[in-house]
XYZ file of N, CA and C in Angstrom:
606
model
N 40.309 133.504 198.852
C 39.472 133.529 200.060
C 40.468 134.802 200.835
N 40.228 136.281 200.980
C 40.679 137.152 201.963
C 40.706 137.306 202.922
N 40.977 137.664 203.629
C 40.983 138.149 205.445
C 41.313 138.931 205.610
N 41.657 139.368 207.192
C 42.474 140.801 207.582
C 44.520 139.561 207.882
N 43.873 138.062 207.878
C 45.556 137.946 207.916
C 46.012 138.478 206.811
N 45.729 139.083 205.944
C 46.175 139.150 204.448
C 46.967 140.412 204.678
N 46.513 141.312 205.841
C 47.198 142.605 205.926
C 48.395 142.779 206.607
N 49.163 143.449 206.991
C 50.103 143.791 208.161
C 49.543 143.609 209.257
N 49.328 142.899 210.805
C 49.065 143.028 211.692
C 49.360 144.356 212.186
N 50.765 144.489 212.401
C 51.807 145.289 212.664
C 52.676 146.180 211.897
N 51.779 147.567 211.200
C 52.022 148.325 210.196
C 53.821 148.685 209.957
N 53.819 148.939 211.470
C 55.842 149.794 210.708
C 56.396 148.418 211.432
N 56.310 147.803 211.787
C 57.204 146.568 211.804
C 57.188 145.928 210.499
N 56.281 146.076 210.051
C 56.201 145.155 208.460
C 56.679 145.860 207.512
N 56.957 147.720 207.528
C 57.505 148.599 206.837
C 58.917 148.405 206.571
N 59.356 147.672 208.052
C 60.960 147.970 207.989
C 61.213 148.472 208.831
N 60.698 149.256 209.893
C 60.739 150.438 211.028
C 60.980 149.570 212.326
N 62.268 149.603 212.814
C 62.336 149.232 213.682
C 61.488 149.632 214.966
N 61.087 149.114 216.118
C 60.528 149.598 217.260
C 61.635 150.602 217.971
N 61.038 151.830 218.284
C 62.225 152.438 219.031
C 63.064 153.190 218.151
N 62.901 153.121 216.522
C 64.184 153.680 215.907
C 63.252 154.177 215.242
N 62.247 154.531 214.749
C 61.782 155.066 214.173
C 62.304 156.098 212.913
N 62.603 156.358 211.864
C 63.682 157.611 210.850
C 62.477 158.186 210.561
N 63.049 159.368 210.099
C 61.623 160.591 209.579
C 60.635 160.445 208.419
N 61.864 159.880 207.786
C 61.271 159.329 206.039
C 60.700 158.277 206.345
N 60.921 157.087 207.177
C 59.600 156.329 207.545
C 58.476 156.431 208.157
N 58.711 157.535 209.302
C 57.289 157.988 209.646
C 56.760 158.156 208.572
N 56.861 159.225 207.567
C 56.344 159.899 206.372
C 55.235 158.791 205.310
N 55.953 157.638 206.038
C 55.155 156.495 205.505
C 53.810 156.409 205.825
N 53.613 156.461 207.168
C 52.269 155.943 207.670
C 51.458 157.527 207.951
N 51.707 158.340 207.150
C 50.737 160.084 207.351
C 49.871 159.628 206.788
N 48.531 159.988 206.452
C 47.692 160.066 205.081
C 48.058 161.369 204.902
N 48.316 161.629 203.400
C 48.249 163.095 202.607
C 46.724 163.231 202.361
N 46.207 164.658 201.773
C 44.899 164.573 200.939
C 44.400 163.338 199.727
N 46.219 164.023 199.012
C 46.109 163.298 197.705
C 45.000 161.966 198.005
N 46.061 160.950 199.048
C 45.996 159.824 199.228
C 44.490 159.532 199.472
N 44.226 160.665 200.248
C 42.186 160.600 200.723
C 41.478 160.757 199.728
N 41.806 161.587 198.513
C 40.816 161.945 197.544
C 40.817 160.781 196.499
N 42.071 160.099 196.440
C 42.105 159.303 195.277
C 41.281 157.859 195.978
N 41.393 157.196 197.061
C 40.767 156.625 198.398
C 39.066 156.866 198.226
N 38.924 158.030 199.170
C 37.493 157.839 198.698
C 36.838 157.760 197.412
N 37.482 158.381 195.454
C 36.927 157.943 194.747
C 37.079 156.524 194.604
N 37.674 155.597 194.853
C 38.240 154.183 194.390
C 37.079 153.211 195.170
N 36.970 153.908 196.527
C 35.891 153.292 197.104
C 34.514 153.729 196.614
N 34.439 154.587 196.635
C 32.681 154.946 195.347
C 32.391 154.825 194.570
N 33.557 154.418 193.543
C 33.291 153.579 192.754
C 32.813 151.844 192.647
N 33.685 151.220 193.768
C 32.925 150.238 194.094
C 32.158 149.935 194.499
N 31.614 150.997 195.962
C 30.155 151.018 196.376
C 29.156 151.218 195.736
N 29.149 152.379 194.784
C 27.619 153.513 194.560
C 27.328 152.306 193.764
N 25.353 151.883 194.122
C 24.788 151.455 193.279
C 23.432 151.773 192.803
N 22.678 151.285 192.386
C 21.136 151.766 192.218
C 20.687 152.310 193.378
N 19.815 152.832 193.585
C 18.508 152.954 194.733
C 17.974 152.171 195.298
N 18.168 152.405 196.435
C 17.697 151.031 197.685
C 19.096 149.516 197.310
N 19.819 149.857 196.727
C 20.506 148.606 197.059
C 22.053 149.076 197.866
N 22.592 148.223 198.319
C 23.515 148.094 199.476
C 24.835 147.886 198.741
N 26.541 147.742 198.593
C 27.681 147.536 197.814
C 28.282 147.489 198.626
N 29.461 147.015 198.783
C 30.769 147.103 199.488
C 31.614 146.958 198.617
N 33.063 147.685 198.962
C 34.413 147.282 197.802
C 34.525 146.510 199.740
N 34.660 144.772 199.163
C 35.369 144.109 199.756
C 36.590 144.095 200.330
N 37.235 144.093 200.967
C 38.240 144.438 202.173
C 39.864 145.201 201.732
N 40.334 144.899 202.651
C 41.408 145.816 202.041
C 42.216 145.620 201.615
N 42.645 143.999 201.206
C 43.576 143.701 200.292
C 43.344 144.103 198.839
N 41.663 143.628 198.423
C 41.111 144.400 197.597
C 41.418 145.318 196.748
N 41.133 146.367 198.252
C 41.269 147.877 198.041
C 42.777 147.972 197.725
N 43.336 147.649 198.093
C 45.162 148.029 197.970
C 45.960 147.503 196.261
N 44.711 146.607 195.937
C 45.201 145.844 194.852
C 44.531 146.616 193.827
N 43.659 147.477 193.988
C 42.822 148.248 193.223
C 43.436 150.058 192.886
N 43.714 149.874 194.129
C 44.507 151.397 194.136
C 45.825 151.275 193.985
N 47.011 150.230 193.795
C 47.820 149.748 193.390
C 47.719 150.346 191.175
N 46.397 149.554 191.283
C 46.291 149.293 189.664
C 45.817 151.134 189.404
N 45.485 151.696 189.912
C 44.936 152.954 189.850
C 46.002 154.072 189.884
N 47.033 153.548 190.797
C 48.299 154.767 191.068
C 49.434 154.809 189.890
N 49.480 153.585 189.307
C 50.442 152.806 188.263
C 49.895 152.606 186.641
N 49.656 153.500 185.829
C 49.451 153.529 184.643
C 49.931 152.183 183.382
N 51.312 151.960 183.785
C 51.352 150.927 183.344
C 51.182 149.921 183.378
N 50.907 149.569 184.410
C 50.600 148.251 185.644
C 49.519 148.118 185.240
N 48.318 149.400 185.335
C 47.278 149.224 184.492
C 46.650 148.364 183.497
N 46.880 149.364 182.617
C 47.658 148.935 180.706
C 48.173 147.701 180.942
N 48.743 147.057 181.545
C 49.112 145.847 180.977
C 48.011 144.384 181.910
N 47.159 144.679 182.815
C 46.576 144.387 183.444
C 45.350 144.147 182.672
N 44.552 144.925 182.111
C 43.916 145.342 181.460
C 43.791 144.312 179.922
N 44.764 145.004 179.328
C 45.041 144.058 178.304
C 44.481 142.863 178.853
N 45.473 142.110 179.527
C 45.502 140.695 179.797
C 44.190 140.712 180.234
N 43.435 140.578 180.694
C 42.061 140.573 180.890
C 40.689 141.017 181.058
N 40.875 141.202 179.223
C 39.212 141.676 178.776
C 39.257 143.038 178.416
N 40.052 144.061 178.153
C 39.851 145.142 177.751
C 40.516 145.757 176.654
N 40.233 146.290 175.490
C 40.641 146.071 174.333
C 42.193 147.562 173.971
N 43.016 147.193 172.620
C 43.689 148.581 172.856
C 43.129 150.120 172.754
N 41.916 149.404 172.444
C 41.067 151.596 172.093
C 40.938 151.605 173.076
N 40.370 150.496 174.468
C 39.804 151.229 175.573
C 41.004 152.083 176.595
N 42.247 151.570 176.508
C 43.302 151.729 177.070
C 44.117 152.970 176.492
N 43.965 153.372 175.732
C 44.474 154.120 174.510
C 44.774 155.386 175.260
N 44.085 156.123 176.393
C 44.047 156.955 177.157
C 45.504 156.318 178.318
N 45.299 155.750 179.063
C 46.280 155.360 179.608
C 47.928 155.619 179.038
N 48.535 156.379 179.303
C 49.758 156.896 179.155
C 51.133 155.829 180.075
N 51.440 154.751 179.365
C 52.009 153.863 180.650
C 53.615 154.560 180.747
N 53.695 155.841 180.421
C 54.775 156.532 180.365
C 54.514 157.817 181.838
N 53.348 157.954 182.083
C 53.310 158.631 183.157
C 53.564 157.575 185.004
N 54.250 158.975 185.015
C 54.726 158.392 186.536
C 53.244 157.821 187.411
N 53.567 156.718 188.471
C 53.047 156.814 189.393
C 52.469 157.503 190.195
N 51.131 157.250 190.757
C 50.563 158.990 191.649
C 50.949 158.415 192.603
N 51.388 159.670 193.757
C 51.191 159.664 195.073
C 52.837 158.646 195.479
N 53.038 158.552 196.524
C 54.360 157.900 196.667
C 54.016 156.607 196.365
N 55.310 155.730 196.674
C 55.376 154.619 196.043
C 55.358 153.362 196.799
N 54.378 152.259 196.487
C 54.110 151.074 196.776
C 55.085 150.805 197.452
N 55.008 149.633 198.517
C 55.669 148.432 198.572
C 55.702 147.436 199.061
N 56.483 146.438 198.198
C 55.959 144.429 198.357
C 55.741 144.095 199.854
N 54.750 143.606 199.865
C 54.618 142.842 201.047
C 54.226 141.289 200.853
N 53.378 140.053 202.198
C 53.811 139.042 201.240
C 52.427 138.899 200.407
N 51.552 139.766 200.328
C 50.674 139.220 199.259
C 50.711 140.671 198.792
N 52.271 140.903 198.216
C 51.772 141.915 197.220
C 51.626 142.785 197.233
N 51.516 144.382 197.016
C 51.983 146.049 196.713
C 51.001 146.023 198.201
N 51.475 146.649 198.972
C 51.200 147.618 200.163
C 51.217 149.008 200.442
N 50.410 149.649 201.199
C 51.051 151.241 201.520
C 50.221 151.117 202.854
N 51.861 151.603 203.630
C 51.674 151.814 205.098
C 50.924 152.863 206.193
N 50.602 153.499 204.918
C 49.202 155.277 205.085
C 48.104 154.485 205.024
N 47.540 152.738 204.791
C 46.459 152.772 204.202
C 45.201 152.675 206.146
N 46.152 152.277 207.152
C 45.673 152.700 207.721
C 44.969 153.929 208.480
N 45.856 155.103 208.124
C 45.378 156.183 208.789
C 44.691 156.933 207.851
N 44.927 156.939 206.881
C 44.163 157.567 205.681
C 42.690 157.161 205.879
N 42.381 155.463 205.473
C 41.310 155.062 205.896
C 40.691 155.526 207.324
N 41.365 155.865 208.607
C 40.850 156.205 209.432
C 40.054 157.469 209.816
N 41.655 158.488 208.621
C 40.551 160.279 208.153
C 39.397 159.934 207.296
N 39.034 159.329 206.766
C 37.935 158.911 206.058
C 36.988 158.504 206.601
N 36.481 157.018 207.650
C 35.833 157.178 208.647
C 35.595 158.071 209.385
N 36.959 158.872 209.879
C 36.633 159.254 211.358
C 36.131 161.023 210.685
N 35.858 161.175 209.720
C 35.434 162.169 209.368
C 33.794 162.162 208.554
N 33.151 161.000 208.413
C 31.865 160.626 208.363
C 31.553 160.299 206.815
N 32.852 160.276 205.979
C 33.073 160.406 204.588
C 32.755 158.486 204.191
N 33.088 157.403 204.475
C 33.755 156.363 204.606
C 32.553 155.461 205.364
N 32.330 154.267 205.202
C 31.640 153.754 206.387
C 31.620 152.382 205.787
N 32.444 151.896 207.332
C 32.531 150.349 207.425
C 32.269 149.682 207.949
N 31.964 148.173 207.583
C 31.222 147.129 208.383
C 31.718 146.052 208.344
N 31.587 145.100 209.018
C 32.385 143.643 208.952
C 31.818 142.597 208.085
N 32.457 141.951 206.696
C 31.297 141.567 205.784
C 31.834 139.669 206.379
N 31.130 138.860 206.467
C 31.709 136.996 205.972
C 32.731 136.758 205.420
N 34.071 136.543 205.725
C 35.407 135.899 205.526
C 36.010 137.025 204.305
N 35.665 138.182 204.219
C 36.504 138.952 203.569
C 36.995 140.537 205.129
N 36.621 140.395 205.972
C 37.014 141.105 206.691
C 36.499 142.319 206.944
N 36.401 143.646 206.060
C 35.450 144.363 205.595
C 35.068 145.100 204.830
N 34.029 145.451 205.065
C 33.467 146.091 203.417
C 33.816 147.769 203.838
N 34.093 148.522 202.644
C 33.882 150.111 202.500
C 32.721 151.053 201.680
N 31.968 151.779 201.752
C 31.423 152.354 201.290
C 31.487 153.350 201.589
N 31.039 154.596 200.305
C 30.869 155.734 200.696
C 29.488 156.155 201.345
N 30.106 157.211 202.137
C 27.986 157.614 202.885
C 27.474 158.572 202.412
N 26.332 159.332 202.616
C 25.539 160.409 201.268
C 26.570 160.982 201.416
N 27.503 161.885 202.148
C 28.074 163.154 202.001
C 29.720 162.471 201.803
N 29.935 161.796 201.861
C 31.090 160.998 201.007
C 31.047 161.044 199.718
N 29.950 160.412 199.049
C 29.349 160.315 197.490
C 29.399 161.678 197.186
N 28.570 162.584 198.310
C 28.778 163.842 197.656
C 29.892 164.883 196.651
N 30.565 164.765 197.766
C 32.052 164.426 197.686
C 32.458 164.167 196.256
N 32.696 162.620 196.397
C 33.061 162.715 194.967
C 32.782 162.695 194.154
N 31.237 163.394 194.085
C 30.784 163.665 192.651
C 31.983 165.000 192.663
N 31.550 166.122 193.465
C 32.018 167.099 193.482
C 33.775 167.161 192.509
N 34.563 166.154 193.668
C 36.326 166.076 192.810
C 35.672 165.642 191.024
N 34.798 164.659 191.037
C 35.239 164.323 189.605
C 34.446 165.237 188.807
N 33.896 166.140 189.218
C 33.969 167.599 187.941
C 35.129 168.105 188.001
N 36.181 167.974 188.808
C 37.095 168.887 188.480
C 37.906 168.288 187.412
N 38.917 169.339 186.861
C 38.696 168.576 185.433
C 40.276 167.684 185.616
N 41.148 168.135 186.829
C 42.287 167.413 187.440
C 41.732 165.969 188.135
N 40.856 165.895 188.443
C 40.816 164.017 187.892
C 39.881 163.478 187.177
N 40.041 163.938 185.441
C 39.532 163.063 185.264
C 40.290 162.283 184.725
N 41.256 161.545 184.521
C 42.347 160.820 184.130
C 41.970 159.661 185.711
N 41.784 159.900 186.677
C 41.290 159.343 187.820
C 39.972 158.742 187.318
N 39.208 159.367 187.113
C 37.661 159.031 186.408
C 37.882 157.919 185.252
N 38.704 157.870 184.356
C 38.471 157.476 183.498
C 39.290 156.017 183.735
N 40.168 155.621 184.209
C 40.648 154.355 185.311
C 39.552 153.809 185.786
N 39.458 154.606 186.770
C 38.275 153.618 187.765
C 37.128 153.079 186.775
N 36.430 153.540 186.101
C 35.765 153.023 185.255
C 35.954 151.928 184.497
N 37.352 152.310 183.803
C 37.719 150.899 183.355
C 38.393 149.544 184.616
N 38.776 149.841 185.862
C 38.486 149.205 186.942
C 37.477 148.065 187.208
N 36.204 149.155 187.384
C 35.396 148.810 187.951
C 35.205 147.450 186.432
N 34.917 147.874 185.551
C 34.278 147.004 184.398
C 35.271 145.546 184.241
N 36.205 146.241 184.446
C 36.884 144.693 183.895
C 38.252 144.301 185.428
N 37.985 144.660 185.868
C 38.477 144.230 187.918
C 37.962 144.385 188.729
N 36.697 144.065 188.734
C 35.918 143.747 189.937
C 35.934 142.978 190.773
N 37.091 142.099 191.137
C 37.105 140.594 191.060
C 37.824 140.641 192.614
N 37.585 140.036 193.367
C 37.937 139.192 194.526
C 39.494 139.650 194.643
N 40.143 139.868 196.238
C 41.462 140.425 196.880
C 41.990 139.258 195.828
N 41.776 138.065 195.964
C 42.792 137.476 195.817
C 43.102 136.689 194.105
N 41.535 137.231 193.630
C 42.219 137.223 192.240
C 43.087 138.142 191.218
N 42.974 139.160 192.109
C 43.361 140.747 191.955
C 44.971 140.115 191.951
N 44.916 139.820 193.540
C 46.855 139.318 193.613
C 47.308 138.717 192.440
N 46.625 137.879 192.382
C 47.142 136.602 191.150
C 47.610 137.327 190.068
N 46.544 138.145 189.544
C 46.938 139.102 188.649
C 47.805 139.452 188.734
N 48.694 140.261 189.702
C 49.430 141.062 189.830
C 50.320 140.528 189.653
N 50.658 138.820 190.174
C 52.143 138.301 189.976
C 51.995 137.182 188.824
N 51.534 137.884 187.935
C 51.453 138.024 186.278
C 52.547 139.412 186.162
N 52.504 140.088 186.849
C 53.902 141.269 186.199
C 55.217 140.933 187.294
N 56.200 140.430 186.475
C 57.195 140.273 186.853
C 58.245 141.319 187.938
N 57.535 143.005 188.102
C 58.180 143.843 188.874
C 57.515 143.568 189.676
N 56.092 142.829 189.954
C 55.534 142.406 191.739
C 56.012 140.870 192.355
N 56.683 139.551 191.028
C 56.415 138.766 191.736
C 58.289 138.411 191.746
N 58.946 139.535 191.097
C 60.351 139.184 191.973
C 60.740 140.266 192.766
N 59.718 141.022 193.461
C 60.598 142.339 194.278
C 60.408 141.930 195.657
N 61.324 142.103 196.237
C 61.646 141.008 197.551
C 60.801 141.855 198.422
N 60.734 141.633 200.196
C 59.768 142.216 201.259
C 60.329 143.742 200.809
N 59.333 144.371 201.152
C 59.389 145.709 202.018
C 60.374 145.997 200.523
N 60.630 146.159 199.101
C 60.876 146.661 198.114
C 60.401 148.056 197.994
N 60.071 149.344 196.921
C 59.505 149.405 196.756
C 59.287 149.698 195.485
N 57.854 149.499 195.086
C 57.397 148.955 193.568
C 57.541 150.490 192.789
N 58.063 149.904 191.253
C 57.818 150.728 190.775
C 57.136 150.507 189.287
């Protein structure tokens, strides 16, 4: 079971930024980027979109962070997919040599984490693109609003997002698991299990 206890309660301190002594480079890690906002919007949309009259949420920030890590790091996504049901033909389009999307994530107590999540989610929610609701036992659930779902569809129609769309379909099919299960999958990777706290992940 995942909960809000699985995420940093003081994100600046957990990212290794001493109070009153923030470095410019460290502060940048907390700021949202357009790329991150678009990616998380697409991720939330992929895991919350359902048929008519159905309500579905991406459950919990831990699950969101683990899925986002896999979406951003194609080398690790390919390995986890192959270990958990996907065939080599299905992951042919995932190039393990591709660079990670956006900035590096860091190792936190429960695996990969990005200090900018608070700002990115706040921006998406504040602009009415994502709706959030408390869920029993899993913290918060996230889903795209009607406006957010429309914007996600427009983004996916852009050729530059096709590789993200392909990865999202594989994530939804094979890795729609709880945050705890996804965390355990990632700990099968030495690069995650052996990383020290606050270390940038590769």
